[in-house]
JSON list of C-alpha atoms in Angstrom, two decimals:
[
{"chain": "A", "resi": 1, "resn": "THR", "atom": "CA", "xyz": [140.13, 104.21, 127.16]},
{"chain": "A", "resi": 2, "resn": "MET", "atom": "CA", "xyz": [141.95, 101.46, 128.98]},
{"chain": "A", "resi": 3, "resn": "GLN", "atom": "CA", "xyz": [141.91, 100.28, 132.55]},
{"chain": "A", "resi": 4, "resn": "LEU", "atom": "CA", "xyz": [145.08, 98.54, 133.68]},
{"chain": "A", "resi": 5, "resn": "LYS", "atom": "CA", "xyz": [146.31, 96.75, 136.76]},
{"chain": "A", "resi": 6, "resn": "ALA", "atom": "CA", "xyz": [150.10, 96.48, 136.65]},
{"chain": "A", "resi": 7, "resn": "GLU", "atom": "CA", "xyz": [151.98, 94.04, 138.86]},
{"chain": "A", "resi": 8, "resn": "ARG", "atom": "CA", "xyz": [155.46, 95.20, 139.99]},
{"chain": "A", "resi": 9, "resn": "TYR", "atom": "CA", "xyz": [154.95, 98.64, 138.45]},
{"chain": "A", "resi": 10, "resn": "ALA", "atom": "CA", "xyz": [156.45, 100.49, 141.43]},
{"chain": "A", "resi": 11, "resn": "THR", "atom": "CA", "xyz": [159.50, 100.15, 143.65]},
{"chain": "A", "resi": 12, "resn": "VAL", "atom": "CA", "xyz": [158.83, 100.11, 147.40]},
{"chain": "A", "resi": 13, "resn": "SER", "atom": "CA", "xyz": [161.48, 101.32, 149.84]},
{"chain": "A", "resi": 14, "resn": "GLY", "atom": "CA", "xyz": [160.45, 101.69, 153.46]},
{"chain": "A", "resi": 15, "resn": "LYS", "atom": "CA", "xyz": [157.45, 104.01, 153.62]},
{"chain": "A", "resi": 16, "resn": "ARG", "atom": "CA", "xyz": [157.97, 105.32, 150.05]},
{"chain": "A", "resi": 17, "resn": "ILE", "atom": "CA", "xyz": [156.78, 104.09, 146.68]},
{"chain": "A", "resi": 18, "resn": "PHE", "atom": "CA", "xyz": [158.71, 105.18, 143.58]},
{"chain": "A", "resi": 19, "resn": "ILE", "atom": "CA", "xyz": [156.72, 105.39, 140.33]},
{"chain": "A", "resi": 20, "resn": "LYS", "atom": "CA", "xyz": [157.15, 106.57, 136.76]},
{"chain": "A", "resi": 21, "resn": "PRO", "atom": "CA", "xyz": [153.77, 108.14, 135.92]},
{"chain": "A", "resi": 22, "resn": "ASN", "atom": "CA", "xyz": [154.33, 108.06, 132.14]},
{"chain": "A", "resi": 23, "resn": "LEU", "atom": "CA", "xyz": [153.38, 104.46, 131.43]},
{"chain": "A", "resi": 24, "resn": "PHE", "atom": "CA", "xyz": [153.06, 104.68, 127.65]},
{"chain": "A", "resi": 25, "resn": "ASN", "atom": "CA", "xyz": [154.52, 106.39, 124.57]},
{"chain": "A", "resi": 26, "resn": "LYS", "atom": "CA", "xyz": [157.96, 107.04, 125.96]},
{"chain": "A", "resi": 27, "resn": "ASN", "atom": "CA", "xyz": [160.75, 108.30, 123.77]},
{"chain": "A", "resi": 28, "resn": "GLY", "atom": "CA", "xyz": [162.87, 105.15, 123.85]},
{"chain": "A", "resi": 29, "resn": "THR", "atom": "CA", "xyz": [166.30, 106.29, 122.69]},
{"chain": "A", "resi": 30, "resn": "THR", "atom": "CA", "xyz": [168.85, 109.02, 123.14]},
{"chain": "A", "resi": 31, "resn": "LEU", "atom": "CA", "xyz": [170.98, 110.55, 120.41]},
{"chain": "A", "resi": 32, "resn": "ASP", "atom": "CA", "xyz": [174.68, 111.39, 120.59]},
{"chain": "A", "resi": 33, "resn": "GLU", "atom": "CA", "xyz": [174.75, 115.20, 120.62]},
{"chain": "A", "resi": 34, "resn": "GLU", "atom": "CA", "xyz": [178.44, 115.22, 119.62]},
{"chain": "A", "resi": 35, "resn": "LYS", "atom": "CA", "xyz": [177.93, 113.08, 116.53]},
{"chain": "A", "resi": 36, "resn": "THR", "atom": "CA", "xyz": [178.63, 114.71, 113.17]},
{"chain": "A", "resi": 37, "resn": "ARG", "atom": "CA", "xyz": [175.88, 114.05, 110.68]},
{"chain": "A", "resi": 38, "resn": "HIS", "atom": "CA", "xyz": [176.70, 114.10, 106.97]},
{"chain": "A", "resi": 39, "resn": "PHE", "atom": "CA", "xyz": [173.25, 113.78, 105.39]},
{"chain": "A", "resi": 40, "resn": "PRO", "atom": "CA", "xyz": [170.04, 115.80, 105.79]},
{"chain": "A", "resi": 41, "resn": "ILE", "atom": "CA", "xyz": [167.44, 114.82, 108.37]},
{"chain": "A", "resi": 42, "resn": "GLU", "atom": "CA", "xyz": [164.13, 113.91, 106.78]},
{"chain": "A", "resi": 43, "resn": "TYR", "atom": "CA", "xyz": [160.80, 113.44, 108.50]},
{"chain": "A", "resi": 44, "resn": "PRO", "atom": "CA", "xyz": [158.39, 112.64, 105.65]},
{"chain": "A", "resi": 45, "resn": "SER", "atom": "CA", "xyz": [155.30, 112.79, 107.85]},
{"chain": "A", "resi": 46, "resn": "ALA", "atom": "CA", "xyz": [154.13, 114.76, 110.85]},
{"chain": "A", "resi": 47, "resn": "PHE", "atom": "CA", "xyz": [152.23, 113.37, 113.82]},
{"chain": "A", "resi": 48, "resn": "ASN", "atom": "CA", "xyz": [150.70, 114.35, 117.13]},
{"chain": "A", "resi": 49, "resn": "GLU", "atom": "CA", "xyz": [150.41, 112.04, 120.15]},
{"chain": "A", "resi": 50, "resn": "THR", "atom": "CA", "xyz": [148.37, 112.94, 123.20]},
{"chain": "A", "resi": 51, "resn": "ASP", "atom": "CA", "xyz": [148.14, 110.67, 126.22]},
{"chain": "A", "resi": 52, "resn": "SER", "atom": "CA", "xyz": [146.15, 111.16, 129.41]},
{"chain": "A", "resi": 53, "resn": "ILE", "atom": "CA", "xyz": [146.94, 108.86, 132.32]},
{"chain": "A", "resi": 54, "resn": "GLU", "atom": "CA", "xyz": [145.17, 108.71, 135.65]},
{"chain": "A", "resi": 55, "resn": "LEU", "atom": "CA", "xyz": [146.88, 106.80, 138.46]},
{"chain": "A", "resi": 56, "resn": "ILE", "atom": "CA", "xyz": [145.08, 105.98, 141.68]},
{"chain": "A", "resi": 57, "resn": "MET", "atom": "CA", "xyz": [147.38, 106.10, 144.70]},
{"chain": "A", "resi": 58, "resn": "PRO", "atom": "CA", "xyz": [147.17, 103.25, 147.19]},
{"chain": "A", "resi": 59, "resn": "GLU", "atom": "CA", "xyz": [145.11, 103.98, 150.27]},
{"chain": "A", "resi": 60, "resn": "GLY", "atom": "CA", "xyz": [147.11, 105.74, 152.96]},
{"chain": "A", "resi": 61, "resn": "TYR", "atom": "CA", "xyz": [149.64, 107.28, 150.54]},
{"chain": "A", "resi": 62, "resn": "VAL", "atom": "CA", "xyz": [150.11, 110.85, 149.35]},
{"chain": "A", "resi": 63, "resn": "ALA", "atom": "CA", "xyz": [152.31, 112.33, 146.63]},
{"chain": "A", "resi": 64, "resn": "GLU", "atom": "CA", "xyz": [155.60, 113.54, 148.07]},
{"chain": "A", "resi": 65, "resn": "ALA", "atom": "CA", "xyz": [157.10, 114.46, 144.68]},
{"chain": "A", "resi": 66, "resn": "ILE", "atom": "CA", "xyz": [155.85, 114.44, 141.10]},
{"chain": "A", "resi": 67, "resn": "PRO", "atom": "CA", "xyz": [157.55, 115.39, 137.82]},
{"chain": "A", "resi": 68, "resn": "LYS", "atom": "CA", "xyz": [157.45, 119.11, 137.08]},
{"chain": "A", "resi": 69, "resn": "ASP", "atom": "CA", "xyz": [155.45, 120.45, 134.17]},
{"chain": "A", "resi": 70, "resn": "VAL", "atom": "CA", "xyz": [157.52, 120.93, 131.04]},
{"chain": "A", "resi": 71, "resn": "GLN", "atom": "CA", "xyz": [157.12, 122.56, 127.62]},
{"chain": "A", "resi": 72, "resn": "LEU", "atom": "CA", "xyz": [159.68, 122.24, 124.83]},
{"chain": "A", "resi": 73, "resn": "SER", "atom": "CA", "xyz": [159.48, 123.52, 121.28]},
{"chain": "A", "resi": 74, "resn": "ASN", "atom": "CA", "xyz": [161.75, 123.94, 118.29]},
{"chain": "A", "resi": 75, "resn": "LYS", "atom": "CA", "xyz": [161.72, 123.47, 114.49]},
{"chain": "A", "resi": 76, "resn": "PHE", "atom": "CA", "xyz": [161.40, 119.68, 114.88]},
{"chain": "A", "resi": 77, "resn": "GLY", "atom": "CA", "xyz": [158.25, 119.77, 116.99]},
{"chain": "A", "resi": 78, "resn": "SER", "atom": "CA", "xyz": [156.90, 120.35, 120.45]},
{"chain": "A", "resi": 79, "resn": "TYR", "atom": "CA", "xyz": [156.52, 118.42, 123.67]},
{"chain": "A", "resi": 80, "resn": "SER", "atom": "CA", "xyz": [154.63, 119.12, 126.85]},
{"chain": "A", "resi": 81, "resn": "MET", "atom": "CA", "xyz": [153.82, 117.14, 129.94]},
{"chain": "A", "resi": 82, "resn": "THR", "atom": "CA", "xyz": [151.77, 118.19, 132.94]},
{"chain": "A", "resi": 83, "resn": "VAL", "atom": "CA", "xyz": [151.37, 116.17, 136.11]},
{"chain": "A", "resi": 84, "resn": "SER", "atom": "CA", "xyz": [148.90, 117.09, 138.84]},
{"chain": "A", "resi": 85, "resn": "VAL", "atom": "CA", "xyz": [147.47, 115.57, 141.99]},
{"chain": "A", "resi": 86, "resn": "ALA", "atom": "CA", "xyz": [143.78, 115.69, 142.92]},
{"chain": "A", "resi": 87, "resn": "GLY", "atom": "CA", "xyz": [142.76, 113.73, 145.98]},
{"chain": "A", "resi": 88, "resn": "ASN", "atom": "CA", "xyz": [144.08, 110.18, 145.59]},
{"chain": "A", "resi": 89, "resn": "LYS", "atom": "CA", "xyz": [144.72, 110.54, 141.85]},
{"chain": "A", "resi": 90, "resn": "ILE", "atom": "CA", "xyz": [147.75, 111.55, 139.82]},
{"chain": "A", "resi": 91, "resn": "ASN", "atom": "CA", "xyz": [146.87, 112.92, 136.39]},
{"chain": "A", "resi": 92, "resn": "LEU", "atom": "CA", "xyz": [149.42, 113.10, 133.58]},
{"chain": "A", "resi": 93, "resn": "VAL", "atom": "CA", "xyz": [148.85, 114.66, 130.17]},
{"chain": "A", "resi": 94, "resn": "ARG", "atom": "CA", "xyz": [151.61, 114.25, 127.58]},
{"chain": "A", "resi": 95, "resn": "ASN", "atom": "CA", "xyz": [151.58, 115.82, 124.13]},
{"chain": "A", "resi": 96, "resn": "TYR", "atom": "CA", "xyz": [154.25, 115.25, 121.48]},
{"chain": "A", "resi": 97, "resn": "THR", "atom": "CA", "xyz": [154.11, 116.75, 118.00]},
{"chain": "A", "resi": 98, "resn": "ARG", "atom": "CA", "xyz": [156.65, 116.10, 115.27]},
{"chain": "A", "resi": 99, "resn": "VAL", "atom": "CA", "xyz": [156.90, 118.39, 112.27]},
{"chain": "A", "resi": 100, "resn": "ALA", "atom": "CA", "xyz": [157.46, 116.98, 108.78]},
{"chain": "A", "resi": 101, "resn": "GLY", "atom": "CA", "xyz": [160.35, 118.40, 106.81]},
{"chain": "A", "resi": 102, "resn": "LEU", "atom": "CA", "xyz": [163.82, 118.17, 105.40]},
{"chain": "A", "resi": 103, "resn": "PHE", "atom": "CA", "xyz": [166.42, 119.66, 107.73]},
{"chain": "A", "resi": 104, "resn": "PRO", "atom": "CA", "xyz": [170.13, 120.25, 107.06]},
{"chain": "A", "resi": 105, "resn": "ALA", "atom": "CA", "xyz": [172.64, 117.87, 108.65]},
{"chain": "A", "resi": 106, "resn": "ALA", "atom": "CA", "xyz": [174.00, 120.83, 110.63]},
{"chain": "A", "resi": 107, "resn": "ASP", "atom": "CA", "xyz": [170.73, 120.84, 112.65]},
{"chain": "A", "resi": 108, "resn": "PHE", "atom": "CA", "xyz": [171.47, 117.40, 114.11]},
{"chain": "A", "resi": 109, "resn": "LYS", "atom": "CA", "xyz": [172.81, 118.76, 117.43]},
{"chain": "A", "resi": 110, "resn": "GLU", "atom": "CA", "xyz": [169.59, 120.73, 117.96]},
{"chain": "A", "resi": 111, "resn": "LEU", "atom": "CA", "xyz": [167.53, 117.62, 117.13]},
{"chain": "A", "resi": 112, "resn": "ALA", "atom": "CA", "xyz": [169.60, 115.48, 119.50]},
{"chain": "A", "resi": 113, "resn": "GLU", "atom": "CA", "xyz": [169.24, 118.00, 122.36]},
{"chain": "A", "resi": 114, "resn": "PHE", "atom": "CA", "xyz": [165.45, 118.13, 121.86]},
{"chain": "A", "resi": 115, "resn": "ASN", "atom": "CA", "xyz": [165.18, 114.34, 121.62]},
{"chain": "A", "resi": 116, "resn": "ASN", "atom": "CA", "xyz": [167.28, 113.81, 124.74]},
{"chain": "A", "resi": 117, "resn": "LYS", "atom": "CA", "xyz": [165.23, 116.30, 126.77]},
{"chain": "A", "resi": 118, "resn": "VAL", "atom": "CA", "xyz": [162.04, 114.47, 125.75]},
{"chain": "A", "resi": 119, "resn": "TYR", "atom": "CA", "xyz": [163.67, 111.16, 126.73]},
{"chain": "A", "resi": 120, "resn": "LYS", "atom": "CA", "xyz": [164.59, 112.56, 130.15]},
{"chain": "A", "resi": 121, "resn": "GLU", "atom": "CA", "xyz": [161.15, 114.05, 130.81]},
{"chain": "A", "resi": 122, "resn": "ASP", "atom": "CA", "xyz": [159.35, 110.86, 129.71]},
{"chain": "A", "resi": 123, "resn": "GLY", "atom": "CA", "xyz": [161.25, 108.95, 132.39]},
{"chain": "A", "resi": 124, "resn": "GLY", "atom": "CA", "xyz": [160.43, 111.36, 135.22]},
{"chain": "A", "resi": 125, "resn": "GLN", "atom": "CA", "xyz": [159.84, 109.76, 138.58]},
{"chain": "A", "resi": 126, "resn": "GLY", "atom": "CA", "xyz": [157.28, 110.39, 141.29]},
{"chain": "A", "resi": 127, "resn": "VAL", "atom": "CA", "xyz": [157.41, 109.48, 144.96]},
{"chain": "A", "resi": 128, "resn": "LEU", "atom": "CA", "xyz": [154.48, 108.49, 147.15]},
{"chain": "A", "resi": 129, "resn": "VAL", "atom": "CA", "xyz": [154.84, 108.39, 150.93]},
{"chain": "A", "resi": 130, "resn": "LYS", "atom": "CA", "xyz": [152.72, 106.67, 153.55]},
{"chain": "A", "resi": 131, "resn": "SER", "atom": "CA", "xyz": [150.79, 109.32, 155.44]}
]
């Protein structure tokens, strides 16, 4: 459990505040889906990451838009993220599981597509508006 106060976390524009609710454990890179891979893909170990984040909205603001819930799954692993609003709180739950294994080089495009979708979802934006 951690409690955090983040300066300059959000971008303010007029009566709106733009936020990225996923503060931690973001997939940091994209992969070139058109790249030709010549060697097998090896993940020697599996893992599971689960994060729960609760954001408290500033007084006088309500959620105008939040990232949509998402679930992805393939041979490389699974990813899900749910975002909900309850009162003045935004709750995010992110789960990412990677499967261990040796995969043929021909599977690289599928891996890249999965990776890039996770990257996109991890960077989802929310909008708060002054009520």
